[in-house]
DNA sequence: TTCTCATCTGAAACCGGTTTCAGATACTGT
DNA sequence: ACAGTATCTGAAACCGGTTTCAGATGAGAA
């Protein structure tokens, strides 16, 4: 079967290429008669315009890129990226966008690729994710290039150095930290510790939420009850080890993975959760349910996050400056067994 | 900054577009002098050719597609797809390929998208994955279309109805099943059960490996010791419940997730692993290490799988018929605690 | 010296669409 | 009936590259 081109269709329909193009793109001023004539031929032949030629002529590829700047490890240690990707593809599909995936396995690779992405004009826009685990991400190396080249992009995760003209979406980490801590306070715990993480906005914000909840209840912050980890299970374990001598009766841990480590530390010294120490985690990953006891945790709707990112990017590509440029998505507290709420009610 | 085009470069270098194009593509018959002249300008300006125009003219986009035909759930319940994606992007990056990701959230969506993928000529080729969990995948709806349209593709996972002209790569599931079972036999277990899965080639092959190992040791297969699951934790749990009355002293479970379920079932009735019943799993997912006891399991190198798939696809795109068309990747037994090997040695 | 032939280069066609521009037609209002 | 305007359509230019083709140049052979 030979390839169908717009010229072939034009000939078959007895009109010009221009007319076929106009029908294809739903232009207004076309007589009903011709339009139907052309549409009939298109339906009959199953013609679909060549995407590449279209891109060249219209300077729009309908391809957006998803940038994940990290190698092996983190990408699949937790379902964050898969969930995100899922949300993104869903909305992309609905908008007839093609998603190009860029995973960088080294900094050099990222550098080179971004450069060529920007220069070769294949993409209409980019969604940038940041490494959630990296402790120092003060400077995203790509952003200046993108801005200089006028490449529309949206960031997932609040950039550390907040610039007003950068479009981003994030979960409301401060709210999440607040909800978790508030919940523990409401349950009557007195010495509420936390394991957070330094040097990244998510950790900072969750800690800020923790402090706000304490403040609200006129509980002075006790820095001996604050430990830091790096989102790994080990760091949660070590953090809890450090906190245990302070005899907290509850702990808000800024990630489920760390919470699992903390849980292990607690159980190792013979204490019971939630009876002796209550735990609230963060993320609501599958292991949270599999743990014993099941983890009370803060759930972020990562899929929605991804979907909204695509929509915001589309606005930016269309040049719609009126669109929403900064979004903080609400989080939700999922109450299970590790916080003791269930037991207290019973 | 105005966009650089090949014409601009040609003018700057004082040559024709054609010459610049030839330099760009490393054509042979160009005088050293002109070549250097052009290269100097290119380096100076940082010019990079427009990918879209190039695609249109050369009928090659350097974009390949990765098709994942499934919705939400399975994509992130296990790290299979993330690992696969990782391997694929790695090799893609090395070959200056762009990877387009297609995740279908419904059958209809998949159908429509494939159609337009094939027709609009944006992609050079496709990597097709199959739903590992789906029980009935006898017919892949895309394959006939792809063949008809001459779209190069490679399948990941052996197609059920093996056609010689289809390029595919898979892990050697039969070997994996064999290794696991053989190991249990060598450890002296007598009543070795298995939980496999029906209606998909991976399950079939793992079971075949199990049978081969038994055969080799002249152990007659006892169908009462064979249960089936669907790769979920629950199905592993149920499968084991069914097997327990048969009093097996070991069980080969065709997925780690199911093995975890089986483990729970065993522990629930007060039996100890590996003392009372040994377990060998499959996949070597992170939970395998977190389990107590740690799971002995069969590891598949999914990343390599993805990488090789890209290379095979490249061969196919280049029209290289001599390339390898069917690959079965070796698996490896990872010995930990749940099989009892460690204890027996001590 | 002259004729071939290989090597190198540029003009122009081409890939398959979109978009500008101007001409044709039909529809107003006077 | 006629100018003026709105609506519709096609020819041709254009997007930014690649590739064909033929002409120019220079080296080697006769």
Short mmCIF file of C-alpha atoms in Angstrom, two decimals, chain A residues 7 28 54 79 113 155 161 184 217 223 237:
data_model
loop_
_atom_site.label_atom_id
_atom_site.label_comp_id
_atom_site.label_asym_id
_atom_site.label_seq_id
_atom_site.Cartn_x
_atom_site.Cartn_y
_atom_site.Cartn_z
CA UNK A 7 -2.05 15.74 -2.47
CA UNK A 28 -14.37 28.05 9.38
CA UNK A 54 2.77 18.94 9.90
CA UNK A 79 6.29 4.20 42.90
CA UNK A 113 20.60 15.99 25.89
CA UNK A 155 8.51 22.02 37.14
CA UNK A 161 14.99 29.41 44.83
CA UNK A 184 -1.09 13.29 66.78
CA UNK A 217 -1.30 24.19 70.38
CA UNK A 223 14.97 20.39 68.94
CA UNK A 237 16.27 3.61 61.49
#
